[in-house]
PDB file of C-alpha atoms and ligand atoms in Angstrom:
ATOM      1  CA  MET A   1       0.000   0.000   0.000  1.00 69.00           C
ATOM      2  CA  LYS A   2       1.492   3.315  -1.043  1.00 68.00           C
ATOM      3  CA  LYS A   3       1.979   6.193   1.361  1.00 66.00           C
ATOM      4  CA  ASP A   4      -0.866   8.317   0.028  1.00 68.00           C
ATOM      5  CA  GLU A   5      -3.233   5.535  -1.020  1.00 75.00           C
ATOM      6  CA  LYS A   6      -6.621   6.071   0.655  1.00 82.00           C
ATOM      7  CA  ILE A   7      -8.465   2.990   1.855  1.00 94.00           C
ATOM      8  CA  PRO A   8     -12.152   3.162   0.889  1.00 95.00           C
ATOM      9  CA  ASN A   9     -14.311   3.110   3.983  1.00 94.00           C
ATOM     10  CA  GLN A  10     -15.927  -0.264   4.723  1.00 95.00           C
ATOM     11  CA  SER A  11     -17.193  -2.170   7.695  1.00 94.00           C
ATOM     12  CA  GLN A  12     -17.740  -5.763   8.747  1.00 97.00           C
ATOM     13  CA  SER A  13     -18.582  -7.595  11.961  1.00 95.00           C
ATOM     14  CA  GLN A  14     -16.163  -9.857  13.860  1.00 96.00           C
ATOM     15  CA  PRO A  15     -14.620 -12.100  12.806  1.00 97.00           C
ATOM     16  CA  GLY A  16     -13.876 -10.100   9.646  1.00 97.00           C
ATOM     17  CA  LYS A  17     -13.596 -11.875   6.302  1.00 98.00           C
ATOM     18  CA  GLN A  18     -10.581 -11.325   4.087  1.00 98.00           C
ATOM     19  CA  SER A  19     -12.712 -12.205   1.049  1.00 97.00           C
ATOM     20  CA  LYS A  20     -14.807  -9.071   1.685  1.00 97.00           C
ATOM     21  CA  MET A  21     -11.925  -6.605   2.020  1.00 98.00           C
ATOM     22  CA  HIS A  22     -10.944  -4.060  -0.587  1.00 96.00           C
ATOM     23  CA  PRO A  23      -8.192  -3.516  -1.467  1.00 96.00           C
ATOM     24  CA  LYS A  24      -7.053  -7.096  -0.866  1.00 97.00           C
ATOM     25  CA  PRO A  25      -4.213  -7.443   1.628  1.00 98.00           C
ATOM     26  CA  GLU A  26      -0.868  -8.625   0.218  1.00 98.00           C
ATOM     27  CA  ILE A  27      -0.121 -12.078   1.636  1.00 98.00           C
ATOM     28  CA  ILE A  28       3.416 -12.733   0.390  1.00 98.00           C
ATOM     29  CA  ARG A  29       5.676 -10.790  -1.944  1.00 98.00           C
ATOM     30  CA  LYS A  30       5.958 -12.381  -5.383  1.00 97.00           C
ATOM     31  CA  ASN A  31       9.743 -12.248  -5.117  1.00 98.00           C
ATOM     32  CA  TYR A  32       9.937 -13.959  -1.676  1.00 98.00           C
ATOM     33  CA  LYS A  33      12.192 -16.957  -2.232  1.00 98.00           C
ATOM     34  CA  GLY A  34      11.942 -19.905   0.120  1.00 98.00           C
ATOM     35  CA  SER A  35      15.141 -21.702   1.034  1.00 98.00           C
ATOM     36  CA  GLU A  36      13.942 -24.731   3.004  1.00 98.00           C
ATOM     37  CA  LYS A  37      14.396 -22.932   6.316  1.00 98.00           C
ATOM     38  CA  LEU A  38      11.485 -24.931   7.769  1.00 98.00           C
ATOM     39  CA  LYS A  39      11.853 -28.124   5.758  1.00 98.00           C
ATOM     40  CA  GLY A  40      10.102 -31.050   7.448  1.00 98.00           C
ATOM     41  CA  LYS A  41       8.635 -28.883  10.244  1.00 98.00           C
ATOM     42  CA  ILE A  42       5.009 -28.939  11.361  1.00 99.00           C
ATOM     43  CA  ALA A  43       3.401 -25.642  12.359  1.00 99.00           C
ATOM     44  CA  LEU A  44       0.097 -24.885  14.074  1.00 99.00           C
ATOM     45  CA  ILE A  45      -1.153 -21.320  13.576  1.00 99.00           C
ATOM     46  CA  THR A  46      -4.186 -19.951  15.425  1.00 99.00           C
ATOM     47  CA  GLY A  47      -6.093 -17.347  13.419  1.00 98.00           C
ATOM     48  CA  GLY A  48      -4.335 -18.784  10.361  1.00 98.00           C
ATOM     49  CA  ASP A  49      -7.301 -18.359   8.024  1.00 98.00           C
ATOM     50  CA  SER A  50      -6.735 -14.672   7.388  1.00 98.00           C
ATOM     51  CA  GLY A  51      -4.610 -11.584   7.899  1.00 98.00           C
ATOM     52  CA  ILE A  52      -1.251 -12.030   9.586  1.00 99.00           C
ATOM     53  CA  GLY A  53      -1.893 -15.736  10.285  1.00 99.00           C
ATOM     54  CA  ARG A  54      -2.550 -16.464   6.597  1.00 98.00           C
ATOM     55  CA  SER A  55       0.679 -14.689   5.651  1.00 99.00           C
ATOM     56  CA  VAL A  56       2.568 -16.766   8.239  1.00 99.00           C
ATOM     57  CA  ALA A  57       0.986 -19.971   6.863  1.00 99.00           C
ATOM     58  CA  VAL A  58       2.017 -19.213   3.276  1.00 99.00           C
ATOM     59  CA  HIS A  59       5.549 -18.078   4.207  1.00 99.00           C
ATOM     60  CA  PHE A  60       6.064 -21.177   6.376  1.00 99.00           C
ATOM     61  CA  ALA A  61       4.783 -23.377   3.539  1.00 99.00           C
ATOM     62  CA  ARG A  62       7.164 -21.731   1.050  1.00 98.00           C
ATOM     63  CA  GLU A  63       9.927 -22.574   3.534  1.00 99.00           C
ATOM     64  CA  GLY A  64       8.863 -26.241   3.562  1.00 98.00           C
ATOM     65  CA  ALA A  65       6.602 -26.583   6.639  1.00 99.00           C
ATOM     66  CA  LYS A  66       3.296 -28.448   6.873  1.00 98.00           C
ATOM     67  CA  ILE A  67       0.521 -26.292   8.275  1.00 99.00           C
ATOM     68  CA  ALA A  68      -2.471 -26.691  10.605  1.00 99.00           C
ATOM     69  CA  ILE A  69      -4.601 -23.587  10.890  1.00 98.00           C
ATOM     70  CA  VAL A  70      -7.136 -22.989  13.650  1.00 99.00           C
ATOM     71  CA  TYR A  71      -9.889 -20.408  13.160  1.00 98.00           C
ATOM     72  CA  LEU A  72     -13.311 -19.528  14.511  1.00 98.00           C
ATOM     73  CA  GLU A  73     -15.794 -19.944  11.640  1.00 98.00           C
ATOM     74  CA  GLU A  74     -14.492 -18.236   8.492  1.00 98.00           C
ATOM     75  CA  ASN A  75     -14.635 -21.361   6.310  1.00 98.00           C
ATOM     76  CA  LYS A  76     -14.227 -19.534   3.002  1.00 98.00           C
ATOM     77  CA  ASP A  77     -11.074 -17.717   4.161  1.00 98.00           C
ATOM     78  CA  ALA A  78      -9.701 -20.935   5.691  1.00 98.00           C
ATOM     79  CA  LYS A  79     -10.202 -22.871   2.444  1.00 98.00           C
ATOM     80  CA  THR A  80      -8.398 -20.125   0.537  1.00 98.00           C
ATOM     81  CA  THR A  81      -5.434 -20.351   2.929  1.00 98.00           C
ATOM     82  CA  LYS A  82      -5.404 -24.141   2.488  1.00 98.00           C
ATOM     83  CA  LYS A  83      -5.262 -23.719  -1.304  1.00 98.00           C
ATOM     84  CA  LEU A  84      -2.478 -21.148  -1.035  1.00 98.00           C
ATOM     85  CA  VAL A  85      -0.450 -23.484   1.200  1.00 98.00           C
ATOM     86  CA  GLU A  86      -1.026 -26.380  -1.195  1.00 98.00           C
ATOM     87  CA  ALA A  87       0.057 -24.190  -4.118  1.00 98.00           C
ATOM     88  CA  GLU A  88       3.420 -23.955  -2.314  1.00 98.00           C
ATOM     89  CA  GLY A  89       3.672 -27.748  -2.562  1.00 98.00           C
ATOM     90  CA  SER A  90       2.840 -28.296   1.119  1.00 98.00           C
ATOM     91  CA  LYS A  91      -0.035 -29.728   3.137  1.00 98.00           C
ATOM     92  CA  CYS A  92      -2.634 -27.874   5.191  1.00 98.00           C
ATOM     93  CA  ILE A  93      -5.396 -28.943   7.533  1.00 98.00           C
ATOM     94  CA  ILE A  94      -8.042 -26.466   8.671  1.00 98.00           C
ATOM     95  CA  ILE A  95      -9.575 -26.755  12.138  1.00 99.00           C
ATOM     96  CA  ALA A  96     -12.661 -24.661  12.946  1.00 98.00           C
ATOM     97  CA  GLY A  97     -13.731 -24.023  16.528  1.00 98.00           C
ATOM     98  CA  ASP A  98     -13.810 -21.662  19.460  1.00 98.00           C
ATOM     99  CA  LEU A  99     -10.471 -21.193  21.226  1.00 98.00           C
ATOM    100  CA  LYS A 100     -12.342 -19.876  24.278  1.00 98.00           C
ATOM    101  CA  ASP A 101     -13.241 -23.517  24.876  1.00 98.00           C
ATOM    102  CA  ALA A 102     -10.420 -25.272  26.775  1.00 98.00           C
ATOM    103  CA  ASP A 103     -11.334 -28.688  25.331  1.00 98.00           C
ATOM    104  CA  PHE A 104     -11.232 -27.353  21.788  1.00 98.00           C
ATOM    105  CA  CYS A 105      -7.675 -26.056  22.373  1.00 98.00           C
ATOM    106  CA  LYS A 106      -6.627 -29.609  23.320  1.00 98.00           C
ATOM    107  CA  LYS A 107      -8.493 -31.112  20.367  1.00 98.00           C
ATOM    108  CA  ALA A 108      -6.948 -28.688  17.874  1.00 98.00           C
ATOM    109  CA  VAL A 109      -3.440 -29.698  18.960  1.00 99.00           C
ATOM    110  CA  SER A 110      -4.253 -33.425  18.898  1.00 98.00           C
ATOM    111  CA  GLN A 111      -5.808 -33.135  15.436  1.00 98.00           C
ATOM    112  CA  CYS A 112      -2.615 -31.551  14.112  1.00 98.00           C
ATOM    113  CA  VAL A 113      -0.448 -34.210  15.761  1.00 98.00           C
ATOM    114  CA  SER A 114      -2.556 -37.124  14.562  1.00 98.00           C
ATOM    115  CA  GLU A 115      -2.649 -35.772  10.997  1.00 98.00           C
ATOM    116  CA  PHE A 116       1.031 -34.859  10.636  1.00 98.00           C
ATOM    117  CA  GLY A 117       2.701 -37.011  13.304  1.00 98.00           C
ATOM    118  CA  GLY A 118       4.056 -34.216  15.489  1.00 98.00           C
ATOM    119  CA  LEU A 119       4.340 -30.492  16.119  1.00 98.00           C
ATOM    120  CA  ASN A 120       7.376 -28.197  15.994  1.00 99.00           C
ATOM    121  CA  ILE A 121       6.197 -24.598  15.736  1.00 99.00           C
ATOM    122  CA  VAL A 122       3.238 -23.023  17.556  1.00 99.00           C
ATOM    123  CA  VAL A 123       2.044 -19.584  16.460  1.00 99.00           C
ATOM    124  CA  ASN A 124      -0.440 -18.159  18.970  1.00 99.00           C
ATOM    125  CA  ASN A 125      -2.107 -15.428  16.952  1.00 98.00           C
ATOM    126  CA  ALA A 126      -5.940 -15.426  17.312  1.00 98.00           C
ATOM    127  CA  ALA A 127      -7.553 -12.335  18.810  1.00 98.00           C
ATOM    128  CA  MET A 128     -10.624 -10.171  19.067  1.00 98.00           C
ATOM    129  CA  GLN A 129     -11.001  -6.538  20.052  1.00 98.00           C
ATOM    130  CA  PHE A 130     -13.992  -4.420  21.016  1.00 97.00           C
ATOM    131  CA  ALA A 131     -13.292  -0.676  20.876  1.00 96.00           C
ATOM    132  CA  LYS A 132     -14.964   1.362  23.635  1.00 97.00           C
ATOM    133  CA  ASP A 133     -14.477   5.109  24.082  1.00 96.00           C
ATOM    134  CA  SER A 134     -15.564   5.040  27.706  1.00 98.00           C
ATOM    135  CA  PHE A 135     -13.828   2.782  30.224  1.00 98.00           C
ATOM    136  CA  SER A 136     -17.119   2.096  32.020  1.00 98.00           C
ATOM    137  CA  GLU A 137     -18.532   0.479  28.873  1.00 98.00           C
ATOM    138  CA  ILE A 138     -16.092  -2.439  29.217  1.00 98.00           C
ATOM    139  CA  ASP A 139     -18.401  -4.871  30.999  1.00 98.00           C
ATOM    140  CA  ASP A 140     -17.557  -8.283  32.432  1.00 98.00           C
ATOM    141  CA  ALA A 141     -18.890 -10.136  29.407  1.00 98.00           C
ATOM    142  CA  GLN A 142     -16.496  -8.227  27.129  1.00 98.00           C
ATOM    143  CA  LEU A 143     -13.612  -8.625  29.597  1.00 98.00           C
ATOM    144  CA  THR A 144     -14.127 -12.379  29.708  1.00 98.00           C
ATOM    145  CA  GLU A 145     -14.409 -12.712  25.939  1.00 98.00           C
ATOM    146  CA  THR A 146     -11.304 -10.612  25.272  1.00 98.00           C
ATOM    147  CA  PHE A 147      -9.134 -12.319  27.891  1.00 98.00           C
ATOM    148  CA  GLU A 148     -10.311 -15.857  27.053  1.00 98.00           C
ATOM    149  CA  THR A 149      -9.694 -15.341  23.339  1.00 98.00           C
ATOM    150  CA  ASN A 150      -6.496 -13.305  23.414  1.00 98.00           C
ATOM    151  CA  ILE A 151      -4.506 -14.744  26.331  1.00 98.00           C
ATOM    152  CA  TYR A 152      -6.200 -17.804  27.891  1.00 98.00           C
ATOM    153  CA  SER A 153      -6.099 -19.513  24.483  1.00 98.00           C
ATOM    154  CA  TYR A 154      -2.345 -18.845  24.285  1.00 99.00           C
ATOM    155  CA  PHE A 155      -1.908 -20.646  27.646  1.00 99.00           C
ATOM    156  CA  ARG A 156      -4.200 -23.511  26.677  1.00 98.00           C
ATOM    157  CA  ILE A 157      -2.783 -24.131  23.194  1.00 99.00           C
ATOM    158  CA  THR A 158       0.732 -23.958  24.631  1.00 99.00           C
ATOM    159  CA  ARG A 159      -0.099 -26.382  27.473  1.00 98.00           C
ATOM    160  CA  ALA A 160      -1.403 -28.942  24.984  1.00 98.00           C
ATOM    161  CA  ALA A 161       1.450 -28.331  22.530  1.00 98.00           C
ATOM    162  CA  LEU A 162       4.174 -28.830  25.136  1.00 98.00           C
ATOM    163  CA  ASN A 163       3.357 -32.546  25.235  1.00 98.00           C
ATOM    164  CA  HIS A 164       4.775 -32.694  21.708  1.00 98.00           C
ATOM    165  CA  LEU A 165       7.462 -29.993  21.410  1.00 98.00           C
ATOM    166  CA  ASN A 166      11.111 -31.007  21.691  1.00 98.00           C
ATOM    167  CA  GLU A 167      14.554 -29.443  21.655  1.00 98.00           C
ATOM    168  CA  GLY A 168      14.855 -27.000  18.731  1.00 98.00           C
ATOM    169  CA  ASP A 169      11.094 -26.395  18.525  1.00 98.00           C
ATOM    170  CA  CYS A 170       9.577 -23.004  19.212  1.00 99.00           C
ATOM    171  CA  ILE A 171       6.576 -20.870  20.114  1.00 99.00           C
ATOM    172  CA  ILE A 172       5.796 -17.466  18.582  1.00 99.00           C
ATOM    173  CA  ASN A 173       3.151 -15.180  20.116  1.00 99.00           C
ATOM    174  CA  THR A 174       1.459 -12.250  18.405  1.00 99.00           C
ATOM    175  CA  SER A 175       1.163  -9.207  20.688  1.00 99.00           C
ATOM    176  CA  SER A 176       0.637  -5.613  19.499  1.00 98.00           C
ATOM    177  CA  VAL A 177       2.190  -2.156  19.574  1.00 98.00           C
ATOM    178  CA  THR A 178      -0.717  -1.287  21.917  1.00 98.00           C
ATOM    179  CA  ALA A 179       0.982  -3.378  24.643  1.00 98.00           C
ATOM    180  CA  TYR A 180       3.885  -0.925  24.618  1.00 98.00           C
ATOM    181  CA  ARG A 181       2.235   2.423  24.021  1.00 96.00           C
ATOM    182  CA  GLY A 182      -1.278   1.811  25.420  1.00 97.00           C
ATOM    183  CA  SER A 183      -4.576   2.519  23.678  1.00 97.00           C
ATOM    184  CA  ASP A 184      -7.295   4.800  25.029  1.00 97.00           C
ATOM    185  CA  HIS A 185     -10.130   2.882  23.326  1.00 97.00           C
ATOM    186  CA  LEU A 186      -8.775  -0.686  23.531  1.00 98.00           C
ATOM    187  CA  ILE A 187      -7.920  -0.911  27.237  1.00 98.00           C
ATOM    188  CA  ASP A 188      -8.912  -4.547  27.727  1.00 98.00           C
ATOM    189  CA  TYR A 189      -7.392  -5.629  24.388  1.00 98.00           C
ATOM    190  CA  SER A 190      -4.095  -3.834  25.038  1.00 98.00           C
ATOM    191  CA  SER A 191      -4.028  -5.379  28.541  1.00 98.00           C
ATOM    192  CA  THR A 192      -4.176  -8.852  26.975  1.00 99.00           C
ATOM    193  CA  LYS A 193      -1.409  -7.841  24.573  1.00 98.00           C
ATOM    194  CA  GLY A 194       0.727  -6.713  27.537  1.00 98.00           C
ATOM    195  CA  ALA A 195       0.015 -10.056  29.192  1.00 99.00           C
ATOM    196  CA  ILE A 196       1.270 -11.771  26.021  1.00 99.00           C
ATOM    197  CA  VAL A 197       4.580  -9.905  26.350  1.00 98.00           C
ATOM    198  CA  SER A 198       5.039 -11.087  29.951  1.00 98.00           C
ATOM    199  CA  PHE A 199       3.801 -14.585  29.048  1.00 99.00           C
ATOM    200  CA  THR A 200       6.427 -14.777  26.305  1.00 99.00           C
ATOM    201  CA  ARG A 201       9.271 -13.564  28.508  1.00 98.00           C
ATOM    202  CA  SER A 202       8.337 -15.825  31.426  1.00 99.00           C
ATOM    203  CA  LEU A 203       7.696 -18.927  29.322  1.00 99.00           C
ATOM    204  CA  SER A 204      10.995 -18.430  27.489  1.00 99.00           C
ATOM    205  CA  LYS A 205      12.810 -18.691  30.832  1.00 98.00           C
ATOM    206  CA  ASN A 206      10.764 -21.706  31.875  1.00 98.00           C
ATOM    207  CA  LEU A 207      11.505 -23.580  28.641  1.00 98.00           C
ATOM    208  CA  ALA A 208      15.112 -22.505  28.088  1.00 98.00           C
ATOM    209  CA  SER A 209      16.540 -25.647  29.704  1.00 98.00           C
ATOM    210  CA  LYS A 210      14.475 -27.739  27.278  1.00 98.00           C
ATOM    211  CA  LYS A 211      15.923 -25.660  24.406  1.00 98.00           C
ATOM    212  CA  ILE A 212      12.465 -24.619  23.254  1.00 99.00           C
ATOM    213  CA  ARG A 213      12.521 -20.950  22.271  1.00 99.00           C
ATOM    214  CA  VAL A 214       9.619 -18.540  22.857  1.00 99.00           C
ATOM    215  CA  ASN A 215       9.431 -15.184  21.079  1.00 99.00           C
ATOM    216  CA  GLY A 216       6.850 -12.757  19.787  1.00 98.00           C
ATOM    217  CA  ILE A 217       5.930 -10.169  17.218  1.00 98.00           C
ATOM    218  CA  ALA A 218       4.333  -6.830  18.119  1.00 98.00           C
ATOM    219  CA  PRO A 219       2.626  -5.555  14.955  1.00 98.00           C
ATOM    220  CA  GLY A 220       1.597  -1.968  14.370  1.00 98.00           C
ATOM    221  CA  PRO A 221      -1.388  -1.146  12.113  1.00 98.00           C
ATOM    222  CA  ILE A 222      -1.675  -3.953   9.564  1.00 98.00           C
ATOM    223  CA  TRP A 223      -4.322  -4.209   6.830  1.00 98.00           C
ATOM    224  CA  THR A 224      -6.237  -7.326   7.898  1.00 98.00           C
ATOM    225  CA  PRO A 225      -9.929  -8.289   8.417  1.00 98.00           C
ATOM    226  CA  LEU A 226      -9.673  -7.325  12.090  1.00 98.00           C
ATOM    227  CA  ILE A 227      -9.498  -3.682  11.019  1.00 97.00           C
ATOM    228  CA  PRO A 228     -12.717  -3.168   8.976  1.00 96.00           C
ATOM    229  CA  ALA A 229     -14.430  -5.493  11.481  1.00 97.00           C
ATOM    230  CA  THR A 230     -13.562  -3.336  14.494  1.00 96.00           C
ATOM    231  CA  LEU A 231     -12.827   0.267  13.473  1.00 93.00           C
ATOM    232  CA  ASN A 232     -15.485   2.808  12.478  1.00 90.00           C
ATOM    233  CA  ASN A 233     -13.315   4.542   9.922  1.00 92.00           C
ATOM    234  CA  VAL A 234     -10.461   2.866   8.107  1.00 95.00           C
ATOM    235  CA  SER A 235      -9.632   5.504   5.503  1.00 94.00           C
ATOM    236  CA  ASP A 236      -6.719   6.967   7.486  1.00 94.00           C
ATOM    237  CA  PHE A 237      -5.682   3.684   9.078  1.00 96.00           C
ATOM    238  CA  GLY A 238      -1.930   3.532   9.713  1.00 96.00           C
ATOM    239  CA  ARG A 239      -1.169   7.001   8.378  1.00 96.00           C
ATOM    240  CA  ASP A 240       0.004   8.242  11.759  1.00 96.00           C
ATOM    241  CA  THR A 241       3.028   5.905  11.760  1.00 97.00           C
ATOM    242  CA  PRO A 242       6.469   7.318  10.893  1.00 98.00           C
ATOM    243  CA  LEU A 243       6.331   5.438   7.567  1.00 98.00           C
ATOM    244  CA  GLY A 244       2.932   7.038   6.934  1.00 97.00           C
ATOM    245  CA  ARG A 245       0.990   3.948   5.851  1.00 97.00           C
ATOM    246  CA  PRO A 246      -0.444   0.694   7.199  1.00 98.00           C
ATOM    247  CA  GLY A 247       1.638  -2.456   6.933  1.00 98.00           C
ATOM    248  CA  GLN A 248       0.692  -5.454   4.812  1.00 98.00           C
ATOM    249  CA  PRO A 249       0.587  -9.031   6.139  1.00 98.00           C
ATOM    250  CA  SER A 250       3.386  -9.760   3.617  1.00 98.00           C
ATOM    251  CA  GLU A 251       5.623  -7.531   5.754  1.00 98.00           C
ATOM    252  CA  LEU A 252       5.018  -9.718   8.833  1.00 98.00           C
ATOM    253  CA  GLY A 253       5.489 -13.232   7.450  1.00 98.00           C
ATOM    254  CA  PRO A 254       9.289 -12.979   7.055  1.00 98.00           C
ATOM    255  CA  ALA A 255       9.695 -11.902  10.713  1.00 99.00           C
ATOM    256  CA  TYR A 256       7.805 -15.031  11.828  1.00 99.00           C
ATOM    257  CA  VAL A 257      10.016 -17.152   9.555  1.00 99.00           C
ATOM    258  CA  PHE A 258      13.100 -15.671  11.248  1.00 99.00           C
ATOM    259  CA  LEU A 259      11.782 -16.512  14.728  1.00 99.00           C
ATOM    260  CA  ALA A 260      10.679 -20.005  13.639  1.00 99.00           C
ATOM    261  CA  CYS A 261      13.917 -21.129  12.011  1.00 98.00           C
ATOM    262  CA  GLU A 262      17.473 -21.804  13.089  1.00 98.00           C
ATOM    263  CA  ASP A 263      18.565 -18.275  12.088  1.00 98.00           C
ATOM    264  CA  SER A 264      17.210 -17.091  15.457  1.00 98.00           C
ATOM    265  CA  SER A 265      18.793 -19.934  17.469  1.00 98.00           C
ATOM    266  CA  TYR A 266      20.247 -17.496  20.056  1.00 98.00           C
ATOM    267  CA  VAL A 267      17.025 -15.462  20.430  1.00 98.00           C
ATOM    268  CA  THR A 268      14.419 -16.237  23.081  1.00 98.00           C
ATOM    269  CA  GLY A 269      12.059 -14.117  25.215  1.00 98.00           C
ATOM    270  CA  GLN A 270      12.185 -11.275  22.668  1.00 98.00           C
ATOM    271  CA  PHE A 271       9.820  -9.252  20.490  1.00 98.00           C
ATOM    272  CA  ILE A 272      10.236  -7.948  16.965  1.00 98.00           C
ATOM    273  CA  HIS A 273       8.407  -4.663  16.395  1.00 98.00           C
ATOM    274  CA  VAL A 274       6.960  -4.615  12.887  1.00 98.00           C
ATOM    275  CA  ASN A 275       5.126  -1.340  13.289  1.00 98.00           C
ATOM    276  CA  GLY A 276       6.022   1.255  10.668  1.00 98.00           C
ATOM    277  CA  GLY A 277       8.700   2.913  12.755  1.00 98.00           C
ATOM    278  CA  GLU A 278       7.190   3.658  16.136  1.00 97.00           C
ATOM    279  CA  VAL A 279      10.003   3.423  18.663  1.00 96.00           C
ATOM    280  CA  VAL A 280       8.808   1.461  21.690  1.00 93.00           C
ATOM    281  CA  GLY A 281      10.580   0.025  24.700  1.00 76.00           C
ATOM    282  CA  GLY A 282      11.477  -3.642  25.059  1.00 63.00           C
TER     283      GLY A 282
HETATM  284  P1  LIG B   1      -7.590 -11.549  11.587  1.00 53.09           P
HETATM  285  O1  LIG B   1      -8.999 -11.228  11.858  1.00 53.09           O
HETATM  286  O2  LIG B   1      -7.224 -11.930  10.201  1.00 53.09           O
HETATM  287  O3  LIG B   1      -7.071 -12.710  12.538  1.00 53.09           O
HETATM  288  C1  LIG B   1      -7.591 -12.972  13.815  1.00 53.09           C
HETATM  289  C2  LIG B   1      -8.114 -14.398  13.792  1.00 53.09           C
HETATM  290  O4  LIG B   1      -8.425 -14.805  15.121  1.00 53.09           O
HETATM  291  C3  LIG B   1      -9.379 -14.578  12.984  1.00 53.09           C
HETATM  292  O5  LIG B   1      -9.080 -15.062  11.691  1.00 53.09           O
HETATM  293  C4  LIG B   1     -10.236 -15.563  13.781  1.00 53.09           C
HETATM  294  O6  LIG B   1     -10.529 -16.764  13.109  1.00 53.09           O
HETATM  295  C5  LIG B   1      -9.352 -15.854  14.999  1.00 53.09           C
HETATM  296  N1  LIG B   1     -10.178 -15.915  16.210  1.00 53.09           N
HETATM  297  C6  LIG B   1     -10.732 -14.887  16.868  1.00 53.09           C
HETATM  298  N2  LIG B   1     -11.456 -15.355  17.910  1.00 53.09           N
HETATM  299  C7  LIG B   1     -11.350 -16.694  17.887  1.00 53.09           C
HETATM  300  C8  LIG B   1     -11.874 -17.748  18.691  1.00 53.09           C
HETATM  301  N3  LIG B   1     -12.664 -17.503  19.762  1.00 53.09           N
HETATM  302  N4  LIG B   1     -11.580 -19.028  18.356  1.00 53.09           N
HETATM  303  C9  LIG B   1     -10.794 -19.300  17.281  1.00 53.09           C
HETATM  304  N5  LIG B   1     -10.248 -18.339  16.504  1.00 53.09           N
HETATM  305  C10 LIG B   1     -10.530 -17.062  16.809  1.00 53.09           C
HETATM  306  O7  LIG B   1      -6.730 -10.278  12.055  1.00 53.09           O
HETATM  307  P2  LIG B   1      -5.150 -10.058  12.234  1.00 53.09           P
HETATM  308  O8  LIG B   1      -4.984  -8.590  12.315  1.00 53.09           O
HETATM  309  O9  LIG B   1      -4.363 -10.824  11.262  1.00 53.09           O
HETATM  310  O10 LIG B   1      -4.890 -10.613  13.701  1.00 53.09           O
HETATM  311  C11 LIG B   1      -3.847 -11.513  14.007  1.00 53.09           C
HETATM  312  C12 LIG B   1      -3.143 -11.050  15.273  1.00 53.09           C
HETATM  313  O11 LIG B   1      -2.471  -9.810  15.014  1.00 53.09           O
HETATM  314  C13 LIG B   1      -4.056 -10.807  16.474  1.00 53.09           C
HETATM  315  O12 LIG B   1      -3.429 -11.342  17.626  1.00 53.09           O
HETATM  316  C14 LIG B   1      -4.093  -9.294  16.568  1.00 53.09           C
HETATM  317  O13 LIG B   1      -4.345  -8.854  17.886  1.00 53.09           O
HETATM  318  C15 LIG B   1      -2.695  -8.958  16.108  1.00 53.09           C
HETATM  319  N6  LIG B   1      -2.511  -7.568  15.722  1.00 53.09           N
HETATM  320  C16 LIG B   1      -3.117  -7.078  14.611  1.00 53.09           C
HETATM  321  C17 LIG B   1      -2.913  -5.746  14.276  1.00 53.09           C
HETATM  322  C18 LIG B   1      -3.541  -5.139  13.040  1.00 53.09           C
HETATM  323  O14 LIG B   1      -3.444  -3.924  12.867  1.00 53.09           O
HETATM  324  N7  LIG B   1      -4.164  -5.917  12.180  1.00 53.09           N
HETATM  325  C19 LIG B   1      -2.116  -4.926  15.076  1.00 53.09           C
HETATM  326  C20 LIG B   1      -1.523  -5.469  16.214  1.00 53.09           C
HETATM  327  C21 LIG B   1      -1.729  -6.796  16.525  1.00 53.09           C
HETATM  328 MG1  LIG B   2     -10.261 -14.647   9.934  1.00 53.09          MG
END
């Protein structure tokens, strides 16, 4: 997306559908060359049907990984991701269900393991957000939904996955720039994203002796279905970043590849800030 390109206004309900977005997000750059960095690996990606998760799925597939994606209900988007992964010469299973349900988290991991025979890379990436201008509008129902989706699911998927991860395997968690700079209208959401930062740092220490690395990505404004599904006006989305534009999912995928592969073998407990130039701590 160019610096001055205006996004036409549009709105959807959650979960947003990539198939209904215009312009279409870029998933992977045409000139991205895979080099077998993830050959033979098996990756499970929550929220892998669309947006950042879809980009991660396609990049991982181009690098040789087999993919299991977990998503809420967006069957059309999930089937598209499956086709894109298969077009890379890889395999993809799609698993629909609600990650707020602890049993489903277990089932999603076992389905991946029984289909592919193991698990090496977990990408915790699913989320919801409900913008509220007034703090008092954040009721308990919203609090529960936001925390169960955005952080409890990361604990539950990880707990199930750890029965299968071994030395050299890794976990990557999607946080947000809002964890670092705060957000006046996404207080509960940004709180879960802050929890993901501490979760990542703490878990990395806990798993270091097993040589399982745990890192994260903190995206800035990225053109994904979450945006038209949750913001009233998207036409100026991302323009307030130093680079003056929103990011594309294609600009995230390579950072996940780095954290998933051996290139980052001496990196754990860290975040990469793919956010258009906002300088944040940590
Ligand atoms: P997205 O809508 O494409 O992805 C989010 C996915 O989460 C959805 O596809 C949906 O299937 C899944 N999901 C939500 N609730 C679920 C549930 N209860 N059970 C199962 N799956 C569920 O949007 P995205 O922007 O690609 O989001 C991916 C991650 O990036 C999220 O963690 C989000 O917080 C983070 N992020 C996005 C931005 C941005 O500007 N787009 C900025 C910072 C962080
Ligand atoms: Mg989706």
